[in-house]
Tab-separated table of C-alpha atoms in Angstrom:
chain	number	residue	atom	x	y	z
A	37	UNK	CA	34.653	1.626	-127.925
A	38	UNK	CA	37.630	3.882	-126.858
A	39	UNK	CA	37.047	7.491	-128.058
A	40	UNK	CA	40.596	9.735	-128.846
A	41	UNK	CA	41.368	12.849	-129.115
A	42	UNK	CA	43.000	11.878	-132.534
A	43	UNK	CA	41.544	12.878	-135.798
A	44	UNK	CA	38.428	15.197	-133.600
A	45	UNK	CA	37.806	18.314	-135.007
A	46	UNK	CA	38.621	21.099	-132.270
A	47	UNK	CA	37.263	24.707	-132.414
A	48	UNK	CA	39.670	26.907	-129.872
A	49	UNK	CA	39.820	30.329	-128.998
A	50	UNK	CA	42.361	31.109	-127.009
A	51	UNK	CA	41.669	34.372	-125.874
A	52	UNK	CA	38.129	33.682	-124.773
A	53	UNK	CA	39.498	31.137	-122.395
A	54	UNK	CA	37.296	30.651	-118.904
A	55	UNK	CA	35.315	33.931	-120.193
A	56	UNK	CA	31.789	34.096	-120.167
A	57	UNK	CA	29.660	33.502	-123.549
A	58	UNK	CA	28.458	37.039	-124.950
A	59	UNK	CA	25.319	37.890	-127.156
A	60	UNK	CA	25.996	37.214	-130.911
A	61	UNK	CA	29.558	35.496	-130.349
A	62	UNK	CA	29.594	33.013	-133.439
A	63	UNK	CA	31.535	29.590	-133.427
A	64	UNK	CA	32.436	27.246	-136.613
A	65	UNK	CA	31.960	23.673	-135.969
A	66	UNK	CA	32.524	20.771	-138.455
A	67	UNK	CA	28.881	21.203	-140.523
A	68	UNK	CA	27.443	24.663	-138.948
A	69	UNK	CA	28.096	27.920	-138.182
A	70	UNK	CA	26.854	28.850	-135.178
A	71	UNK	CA	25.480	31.811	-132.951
A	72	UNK	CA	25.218	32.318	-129.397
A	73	UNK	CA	22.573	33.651	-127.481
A	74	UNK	CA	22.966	34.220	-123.501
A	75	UNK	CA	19.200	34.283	-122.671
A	76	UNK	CA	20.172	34.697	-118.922
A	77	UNK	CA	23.425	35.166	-116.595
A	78	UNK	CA	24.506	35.574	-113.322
A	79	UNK	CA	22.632	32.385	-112.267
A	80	UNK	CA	24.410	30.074	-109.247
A	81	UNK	CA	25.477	26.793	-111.046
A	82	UNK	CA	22.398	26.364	-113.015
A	83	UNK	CA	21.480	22.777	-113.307
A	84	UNK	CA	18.782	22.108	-114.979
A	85	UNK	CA	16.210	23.826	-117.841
A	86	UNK	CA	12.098	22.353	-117.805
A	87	UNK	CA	10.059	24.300	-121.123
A	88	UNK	CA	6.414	25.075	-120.357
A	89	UNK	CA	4.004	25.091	-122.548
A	90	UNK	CA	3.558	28.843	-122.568
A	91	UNK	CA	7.256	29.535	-124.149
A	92	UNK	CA	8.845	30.175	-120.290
A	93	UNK	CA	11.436	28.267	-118.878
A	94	UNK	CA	11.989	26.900	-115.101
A	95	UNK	CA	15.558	27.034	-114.250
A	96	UNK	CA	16.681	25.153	-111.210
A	97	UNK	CA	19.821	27.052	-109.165
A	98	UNK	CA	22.282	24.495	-107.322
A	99	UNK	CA	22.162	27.051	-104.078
A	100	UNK	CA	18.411	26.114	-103.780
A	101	UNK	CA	16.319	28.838	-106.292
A	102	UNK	CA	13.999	27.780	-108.861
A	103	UNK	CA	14.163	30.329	-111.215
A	104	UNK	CA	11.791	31.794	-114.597
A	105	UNK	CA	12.537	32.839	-117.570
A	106	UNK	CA	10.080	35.049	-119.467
A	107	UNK	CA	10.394	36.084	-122.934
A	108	UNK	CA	14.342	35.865	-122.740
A	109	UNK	CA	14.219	37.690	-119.548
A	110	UNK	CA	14.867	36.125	-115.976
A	111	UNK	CA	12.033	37.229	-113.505
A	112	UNK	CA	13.701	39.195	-110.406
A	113	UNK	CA	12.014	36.509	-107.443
A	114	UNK	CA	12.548	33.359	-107.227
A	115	UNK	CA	9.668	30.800	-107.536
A	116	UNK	CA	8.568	30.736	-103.512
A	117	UNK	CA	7.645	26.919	-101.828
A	118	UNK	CA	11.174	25.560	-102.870
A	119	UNK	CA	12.142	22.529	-100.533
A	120	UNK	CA	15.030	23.463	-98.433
A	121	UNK	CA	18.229	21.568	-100.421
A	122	UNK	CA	21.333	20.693	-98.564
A	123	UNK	CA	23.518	23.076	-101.014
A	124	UNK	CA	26.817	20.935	-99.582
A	125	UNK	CA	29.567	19.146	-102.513
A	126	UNK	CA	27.411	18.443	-105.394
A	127	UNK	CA	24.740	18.495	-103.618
A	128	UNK	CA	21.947	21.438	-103.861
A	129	UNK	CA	18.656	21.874	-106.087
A	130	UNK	CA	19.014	19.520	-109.333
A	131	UNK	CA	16.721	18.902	-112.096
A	132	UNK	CA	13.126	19.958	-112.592
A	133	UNK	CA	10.937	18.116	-114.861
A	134	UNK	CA	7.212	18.704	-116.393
A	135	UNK	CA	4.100	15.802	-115.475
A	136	UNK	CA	3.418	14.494	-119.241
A	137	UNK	CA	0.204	16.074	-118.853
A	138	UNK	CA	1.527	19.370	-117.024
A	139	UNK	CA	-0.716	21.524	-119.239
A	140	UNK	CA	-3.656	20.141	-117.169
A	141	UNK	CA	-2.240	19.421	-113.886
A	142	UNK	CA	0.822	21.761	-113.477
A	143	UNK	CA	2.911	19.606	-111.870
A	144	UNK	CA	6.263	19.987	-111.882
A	145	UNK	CA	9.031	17.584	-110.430
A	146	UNK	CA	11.964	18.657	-108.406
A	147	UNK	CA	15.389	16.752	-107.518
A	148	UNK	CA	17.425	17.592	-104.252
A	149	UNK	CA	19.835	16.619	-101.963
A	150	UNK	CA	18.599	16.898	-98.821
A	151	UNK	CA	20.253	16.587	-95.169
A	152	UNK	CA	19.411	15.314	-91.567
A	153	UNK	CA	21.073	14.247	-88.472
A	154	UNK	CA	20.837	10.537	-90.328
A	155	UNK	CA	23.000	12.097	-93.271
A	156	UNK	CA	22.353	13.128	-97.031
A	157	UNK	CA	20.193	11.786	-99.571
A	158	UNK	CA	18.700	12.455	-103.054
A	159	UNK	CA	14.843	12.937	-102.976
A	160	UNK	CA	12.106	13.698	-105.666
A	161	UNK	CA	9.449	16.496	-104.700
A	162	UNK	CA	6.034	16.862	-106.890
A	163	UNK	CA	4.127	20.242	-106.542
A	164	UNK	CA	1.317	22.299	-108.710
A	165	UNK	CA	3.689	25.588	-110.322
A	166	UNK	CA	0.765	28.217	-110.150
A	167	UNK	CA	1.494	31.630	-109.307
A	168	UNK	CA	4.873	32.197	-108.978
A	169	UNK	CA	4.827	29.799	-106.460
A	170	UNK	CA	4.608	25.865	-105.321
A	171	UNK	CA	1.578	24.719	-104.044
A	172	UNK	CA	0.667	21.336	-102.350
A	173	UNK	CA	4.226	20.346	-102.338
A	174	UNK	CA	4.638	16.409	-101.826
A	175	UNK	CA	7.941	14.510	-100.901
A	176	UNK	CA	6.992	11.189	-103.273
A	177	UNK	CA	10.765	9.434	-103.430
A	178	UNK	CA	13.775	9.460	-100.833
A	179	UNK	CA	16.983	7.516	-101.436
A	180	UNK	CA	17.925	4.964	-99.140
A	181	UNK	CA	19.870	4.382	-96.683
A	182	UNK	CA	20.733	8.283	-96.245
A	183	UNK	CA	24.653	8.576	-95.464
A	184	UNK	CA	27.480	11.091	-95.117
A	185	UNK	CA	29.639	12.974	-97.713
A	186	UNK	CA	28.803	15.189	-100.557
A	187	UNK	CA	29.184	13.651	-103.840
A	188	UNK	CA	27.248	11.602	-106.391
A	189	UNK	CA	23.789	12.324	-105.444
A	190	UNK	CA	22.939	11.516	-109.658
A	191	UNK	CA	19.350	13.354	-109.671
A	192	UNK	CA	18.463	13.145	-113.443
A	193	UNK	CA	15.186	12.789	-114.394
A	194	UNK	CA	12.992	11.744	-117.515
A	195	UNK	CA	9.693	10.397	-118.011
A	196	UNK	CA	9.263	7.740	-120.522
A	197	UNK	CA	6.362	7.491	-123.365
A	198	UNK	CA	4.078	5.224	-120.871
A	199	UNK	CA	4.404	8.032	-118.110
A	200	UNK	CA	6.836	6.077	-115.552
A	201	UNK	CA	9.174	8.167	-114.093
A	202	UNK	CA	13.234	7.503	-113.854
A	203	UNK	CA	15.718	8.844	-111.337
A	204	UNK	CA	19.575	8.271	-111.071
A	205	UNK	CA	21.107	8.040	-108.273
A	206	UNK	CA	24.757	7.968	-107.314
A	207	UNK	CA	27.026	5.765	-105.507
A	208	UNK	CA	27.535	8.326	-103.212
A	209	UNK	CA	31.292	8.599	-103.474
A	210	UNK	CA	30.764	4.671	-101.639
A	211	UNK	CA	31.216	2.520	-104.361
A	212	UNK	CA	30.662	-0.728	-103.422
A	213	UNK	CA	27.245	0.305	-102.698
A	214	UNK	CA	26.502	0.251	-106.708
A	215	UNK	CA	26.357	-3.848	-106.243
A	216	UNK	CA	23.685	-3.856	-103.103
A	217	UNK	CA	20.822	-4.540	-103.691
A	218	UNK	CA	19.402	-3.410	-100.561
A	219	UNK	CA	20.590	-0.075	-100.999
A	220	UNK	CA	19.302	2.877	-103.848
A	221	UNK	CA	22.739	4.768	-104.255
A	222	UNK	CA	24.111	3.410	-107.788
A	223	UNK	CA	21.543	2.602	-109.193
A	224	UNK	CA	18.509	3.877	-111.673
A	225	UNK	CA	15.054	3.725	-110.377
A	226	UNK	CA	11.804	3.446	-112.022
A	227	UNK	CA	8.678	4.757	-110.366
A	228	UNK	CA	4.068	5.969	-111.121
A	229	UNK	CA	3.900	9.560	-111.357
A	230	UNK	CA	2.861	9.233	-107.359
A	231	UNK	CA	5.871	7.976	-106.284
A	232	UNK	CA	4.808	4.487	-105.889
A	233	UNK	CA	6.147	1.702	-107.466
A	234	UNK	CA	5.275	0.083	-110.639
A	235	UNK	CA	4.438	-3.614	-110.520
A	236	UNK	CA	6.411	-4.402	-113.473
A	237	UNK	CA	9.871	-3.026	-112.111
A	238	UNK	CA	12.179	-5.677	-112.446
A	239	UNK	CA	12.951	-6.587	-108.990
A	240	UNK	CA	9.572	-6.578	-107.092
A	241	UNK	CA	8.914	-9.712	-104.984
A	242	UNK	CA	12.602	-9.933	-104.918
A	243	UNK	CA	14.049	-9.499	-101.328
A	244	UNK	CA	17.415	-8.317	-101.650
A	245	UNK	CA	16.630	-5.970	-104.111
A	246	UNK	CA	14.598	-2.910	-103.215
A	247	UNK	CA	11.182	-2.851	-105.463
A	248	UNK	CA	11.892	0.881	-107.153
A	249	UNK	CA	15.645	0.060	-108.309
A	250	UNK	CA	15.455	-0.552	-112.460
A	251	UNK	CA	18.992	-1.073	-113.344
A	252	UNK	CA	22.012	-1.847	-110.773
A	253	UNK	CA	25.900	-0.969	-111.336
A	254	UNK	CA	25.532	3.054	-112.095
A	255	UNK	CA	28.214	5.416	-110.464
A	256	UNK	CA	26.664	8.743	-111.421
A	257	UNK	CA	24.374	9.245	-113.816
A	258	UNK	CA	23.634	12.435	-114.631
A	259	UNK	CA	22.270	12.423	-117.956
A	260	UNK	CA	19.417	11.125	-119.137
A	261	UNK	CA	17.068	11.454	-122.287
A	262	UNK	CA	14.998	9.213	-124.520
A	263	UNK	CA	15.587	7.970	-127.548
A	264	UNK	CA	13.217	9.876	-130.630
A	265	UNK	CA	12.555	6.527	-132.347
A	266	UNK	CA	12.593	3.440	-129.674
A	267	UNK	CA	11.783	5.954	-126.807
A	268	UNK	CA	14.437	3.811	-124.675
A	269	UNK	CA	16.070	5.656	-121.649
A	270	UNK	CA	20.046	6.513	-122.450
A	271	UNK	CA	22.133	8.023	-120.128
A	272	UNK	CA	25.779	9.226	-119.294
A	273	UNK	CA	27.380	8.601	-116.625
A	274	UNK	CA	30.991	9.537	-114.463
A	275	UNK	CA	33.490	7.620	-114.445
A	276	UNK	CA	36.194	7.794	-112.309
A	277	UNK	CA	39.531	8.723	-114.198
A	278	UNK	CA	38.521	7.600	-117.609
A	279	UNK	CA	35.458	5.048	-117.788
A	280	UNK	CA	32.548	8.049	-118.992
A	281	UNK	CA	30.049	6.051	-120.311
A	282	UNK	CA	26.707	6.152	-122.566
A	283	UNK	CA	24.555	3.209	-121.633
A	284	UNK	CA	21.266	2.742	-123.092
A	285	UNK	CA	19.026	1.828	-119.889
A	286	UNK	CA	17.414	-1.494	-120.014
A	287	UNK	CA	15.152	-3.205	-117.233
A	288	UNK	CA	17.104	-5.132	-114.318
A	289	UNK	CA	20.519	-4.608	-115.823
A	290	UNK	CA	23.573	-4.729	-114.032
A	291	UNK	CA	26.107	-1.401	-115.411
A	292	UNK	CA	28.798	-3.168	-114.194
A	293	UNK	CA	30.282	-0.366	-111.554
A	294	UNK	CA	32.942	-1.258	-109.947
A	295	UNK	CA	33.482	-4.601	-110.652
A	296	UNK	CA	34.062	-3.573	-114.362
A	297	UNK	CA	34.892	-0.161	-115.755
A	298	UNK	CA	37.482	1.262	-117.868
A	299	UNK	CA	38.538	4.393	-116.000
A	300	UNK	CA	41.256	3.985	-112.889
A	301	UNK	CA	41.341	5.106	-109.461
A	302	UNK	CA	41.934	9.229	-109.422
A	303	UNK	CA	45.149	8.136	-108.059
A	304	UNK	CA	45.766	6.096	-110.522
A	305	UNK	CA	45.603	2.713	-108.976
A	306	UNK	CA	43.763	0.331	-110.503
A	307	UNK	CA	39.726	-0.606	-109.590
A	308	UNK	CA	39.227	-3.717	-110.787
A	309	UNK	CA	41.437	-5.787	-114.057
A	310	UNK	CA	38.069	-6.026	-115.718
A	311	UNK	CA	36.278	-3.677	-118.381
A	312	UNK	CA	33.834	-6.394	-119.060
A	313	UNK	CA	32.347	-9.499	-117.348
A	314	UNK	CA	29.521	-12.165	-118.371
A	315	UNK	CA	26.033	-10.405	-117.047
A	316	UNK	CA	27.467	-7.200	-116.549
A	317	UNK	CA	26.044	-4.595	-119.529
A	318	UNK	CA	29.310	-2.945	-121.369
A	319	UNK	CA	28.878	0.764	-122.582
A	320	UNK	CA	27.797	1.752	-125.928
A	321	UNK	CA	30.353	4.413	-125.663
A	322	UNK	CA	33.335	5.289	-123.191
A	323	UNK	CA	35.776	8.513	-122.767
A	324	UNK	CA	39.076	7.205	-121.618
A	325	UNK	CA	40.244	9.785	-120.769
A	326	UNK	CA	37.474	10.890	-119.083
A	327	UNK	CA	35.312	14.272	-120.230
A	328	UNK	CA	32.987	13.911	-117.523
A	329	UNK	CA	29.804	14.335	-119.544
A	330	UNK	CA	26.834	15.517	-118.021
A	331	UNK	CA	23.127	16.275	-119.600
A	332	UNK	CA	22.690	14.673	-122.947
A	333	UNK	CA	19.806	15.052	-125.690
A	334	UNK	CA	19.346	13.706	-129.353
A	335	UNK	CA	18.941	16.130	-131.684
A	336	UNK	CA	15.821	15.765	-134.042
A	337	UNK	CA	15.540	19.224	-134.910
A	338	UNK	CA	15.031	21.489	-138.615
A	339	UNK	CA	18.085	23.946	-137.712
A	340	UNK	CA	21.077	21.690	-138.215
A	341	UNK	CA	19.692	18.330	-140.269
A	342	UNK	CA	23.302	16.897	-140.629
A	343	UNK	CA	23.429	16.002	-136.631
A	344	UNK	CA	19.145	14.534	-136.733
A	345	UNK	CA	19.586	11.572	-135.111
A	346	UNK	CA	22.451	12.071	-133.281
A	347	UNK	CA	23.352	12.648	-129.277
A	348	UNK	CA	24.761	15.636	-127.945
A	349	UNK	CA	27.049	15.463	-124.588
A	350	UNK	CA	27.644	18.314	-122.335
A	351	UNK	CA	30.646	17.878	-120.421
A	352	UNK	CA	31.990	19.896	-117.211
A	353	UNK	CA	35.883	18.686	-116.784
A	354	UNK	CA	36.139	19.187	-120.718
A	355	UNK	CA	33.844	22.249	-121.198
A	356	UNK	CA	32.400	21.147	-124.341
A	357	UNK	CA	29.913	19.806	-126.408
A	358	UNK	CA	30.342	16.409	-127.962
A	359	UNK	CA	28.531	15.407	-130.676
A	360	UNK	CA	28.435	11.647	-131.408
A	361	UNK	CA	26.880	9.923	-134.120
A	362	UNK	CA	24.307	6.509	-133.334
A	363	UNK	CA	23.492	4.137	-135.667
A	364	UNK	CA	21.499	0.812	-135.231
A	365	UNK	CA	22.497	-2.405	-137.460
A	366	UNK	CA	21.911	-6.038	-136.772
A	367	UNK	CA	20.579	-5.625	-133.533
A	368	UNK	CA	23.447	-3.418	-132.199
A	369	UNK	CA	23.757	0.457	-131.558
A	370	UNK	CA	27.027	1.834	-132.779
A	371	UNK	CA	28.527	5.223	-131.198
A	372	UNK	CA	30.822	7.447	-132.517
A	373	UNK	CA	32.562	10.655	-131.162
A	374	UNK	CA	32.497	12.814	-134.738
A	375	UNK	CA	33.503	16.142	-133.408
A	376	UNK	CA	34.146	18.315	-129.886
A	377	UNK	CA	33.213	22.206	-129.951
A	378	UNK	CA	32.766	24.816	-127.483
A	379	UNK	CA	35.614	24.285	-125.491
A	380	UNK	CA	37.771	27.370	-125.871
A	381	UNK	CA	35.194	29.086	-124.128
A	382	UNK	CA	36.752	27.295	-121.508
A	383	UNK	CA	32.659	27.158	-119.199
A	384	UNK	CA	31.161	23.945	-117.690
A	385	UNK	CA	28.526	22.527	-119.481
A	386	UNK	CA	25.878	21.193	-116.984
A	387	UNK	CA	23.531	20.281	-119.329
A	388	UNK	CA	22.164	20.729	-123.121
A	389	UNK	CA	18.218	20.751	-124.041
A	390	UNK	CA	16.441	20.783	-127.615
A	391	UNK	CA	13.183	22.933	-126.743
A	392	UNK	CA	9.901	22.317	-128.223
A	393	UNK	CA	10.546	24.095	-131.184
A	394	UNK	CA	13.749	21.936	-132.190
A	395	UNK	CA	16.278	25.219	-130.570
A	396	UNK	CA	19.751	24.231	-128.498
A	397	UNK	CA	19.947	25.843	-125.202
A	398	UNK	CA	23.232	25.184	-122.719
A	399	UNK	CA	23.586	25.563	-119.304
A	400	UNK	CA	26.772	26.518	-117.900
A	401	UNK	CA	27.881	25.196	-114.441
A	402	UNK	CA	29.824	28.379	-113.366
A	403	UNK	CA	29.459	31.052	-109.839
A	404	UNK	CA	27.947	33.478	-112.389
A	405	UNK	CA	26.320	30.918	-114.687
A	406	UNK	CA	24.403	31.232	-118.024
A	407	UNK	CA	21.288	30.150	-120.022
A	408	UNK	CA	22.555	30.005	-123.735
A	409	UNK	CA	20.774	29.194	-126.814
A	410	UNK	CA	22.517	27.721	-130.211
A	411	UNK	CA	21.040	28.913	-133.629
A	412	UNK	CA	22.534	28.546	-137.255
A	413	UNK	CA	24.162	32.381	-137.927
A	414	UNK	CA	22.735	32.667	-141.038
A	415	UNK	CA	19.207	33.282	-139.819
């Protein structure tokens, strides 16, 4: 599916462009009326939003702070016992997650790039949050082999209904290394709340595959939520110029990158002639041109009932908020883009959350970055 700009409806305001979202702004989109509410600003490239159970929010920095938010009001220190992050590219601190069962066992889940004289890699750290503070901080995944350069260290995380744990990783700006087997960059992995790898993964007992990769082909994921209904694993994913994708995340696949895609060198030269090929999983869903999406959810909230069912795309090149439409018939899933908002705010959207509670909340990927929350204006 090729998505166009033709026909979407666009909400711009001109003068607002590149300026920071303000308390009670409202916006008009296609069904709703809406009205922003910056929770928290002045945050370094906020990446990534975890609820707890107690109505707070963790808030991971890109610069390397964990951060909380306490009754819509961000706590002076950051959280101490932080890993040190290699804060290099797109590298830095990336997405925090809750254990299913946090409210017993408080652990929280922590995505990095980290650095050593053998290069950069993406790890996965699991600690207790008690305190303020960290405690009995374990390393429990690293990325291999480690290399140099600063992009595409993916980082997105989700647990799935059985409690397995899924990381993306990037193709580290090396793309052929999406197709090897023998190395983690470009791919999806699938691992026990330890760290350690589940029998079941696809490619264990296979030697040229390493035992924690789930899906092959991935450039850089770096969305990633679960279906309400099927509790399958979707994602989005960077393409290069054009070829964004949605790809519903299915065990042992191969996504295809490079050997097909639909996006072209940034140049403009071509990457391969193919956008499909036999054994190679096609999209559900592409941006050509590119939007460069980046944390997705499906909305099953009360607030806005029209978009139930339905994914919402954050997107940093665009700055917006795409809302596409999923239905299911005949054994297929069919996407469609119904409507782009948010952009003439002209801020990067790193990533959009439904709470608990069924609210919005956006974080934007700026040098003074916010927390924002989305509620219909009427209440």
């Amino acid at each position: 599916m090729r998505v166009t700009r033709a026909g979407l409806f666009s909400v711009l305001i001109g003068w607002l462009v590149s300026a920071p979202l303000q308390a009670d702004m409202q916006l008009q989109t296609e069904e709703y009326r809406l009205k922003i509410e910056v929770v928290a600003e002045g945050l370094s490239h906020p990446w990534s939003i975890a609820f707890l159970p107690s109505g707070e929010q963790l808030v991971t920095e890109r610069d390397g702070r964990l951060r909380l938010i306490q009754k819509d009001q961000l706590h002076p220190d950051p959280i101490a016992g932080v890993p040190e992050v290699a804060a290099t590219g797109q590298g830095g601190l990336l997405d925090v997650v809750l254990h299913p069962d946090f409210e017993n066992n408080q652990l929280i889940y922590l995505s990095y790039a980290d650095a050593t004289d053998a290069g950069l890699t993406t790890r996965v750290m699991r600690a207790r949050f008690q305190d303020h503070a960290l405690h009995d901080a374990e390393m429990i995944f690293e990325a291999l082999p480690r290399s140099s350069g600063g992009r595409h260290f993916g980082g997105r995380m989700v647990f799935d209904q059985a409690g397995f744990l899924y990381l993306s990783i990037g193709d580290r700006g090396e793309m052929e290394r999406a197709q090897q087997g023998d190395d983690h960059a470009g791919s999806i992995v699938r691992l026990h709340d330890d760290g350690s790898v589940p029998a079941d993964n696809p490619f264990v007992g296979d030697a040229a595959v390493r035992d924690e990769i789930y899906t092959l082909g991935n450039r850089n994921p770096q969305g990633m939520t679960l279906h309400p209904q099927t509790g399958d694993i979707w994602s989005s994913e960077h393409g290069a110029r054009g070829g964004d994708e949605i790809n519903r995340i299915m065990a042992g696949l191969n996504y295809g990158w490079p050997e097909v895609t639909h996006g072209v060198n940034y140049i403009g030269t071509k990457i391969t002639e193919h956008s499909e090929l036999p054994g190679m999983e096609s999209p559900l869903l592409h941006w050509t041109p590119s939007i460069a999406p980046s944390g997705i959810t499906f909305y099953t909230g009360d607030d806005f009932p029209a978009w139930q069912g339905q994914l919402l795309n954050g997107a940093l090149k665009d700055r917006l908020i795409s809302r596409v439409s999923v239905s299911y018939a005949q054994g297929e899933y069919h996407l469609q883009e119904e409507e782009r908002f948010l952009q003439g705010f002209g801020q990067r959207i790193r990533d959009i959350r439904q709470s608990p509670d069924g609210i919005l909340w956006l974080l934007t990927d700026e040098t003074r970055g916010q927390v924002v929350r989305l509620r219909p204006a009427n209440e």
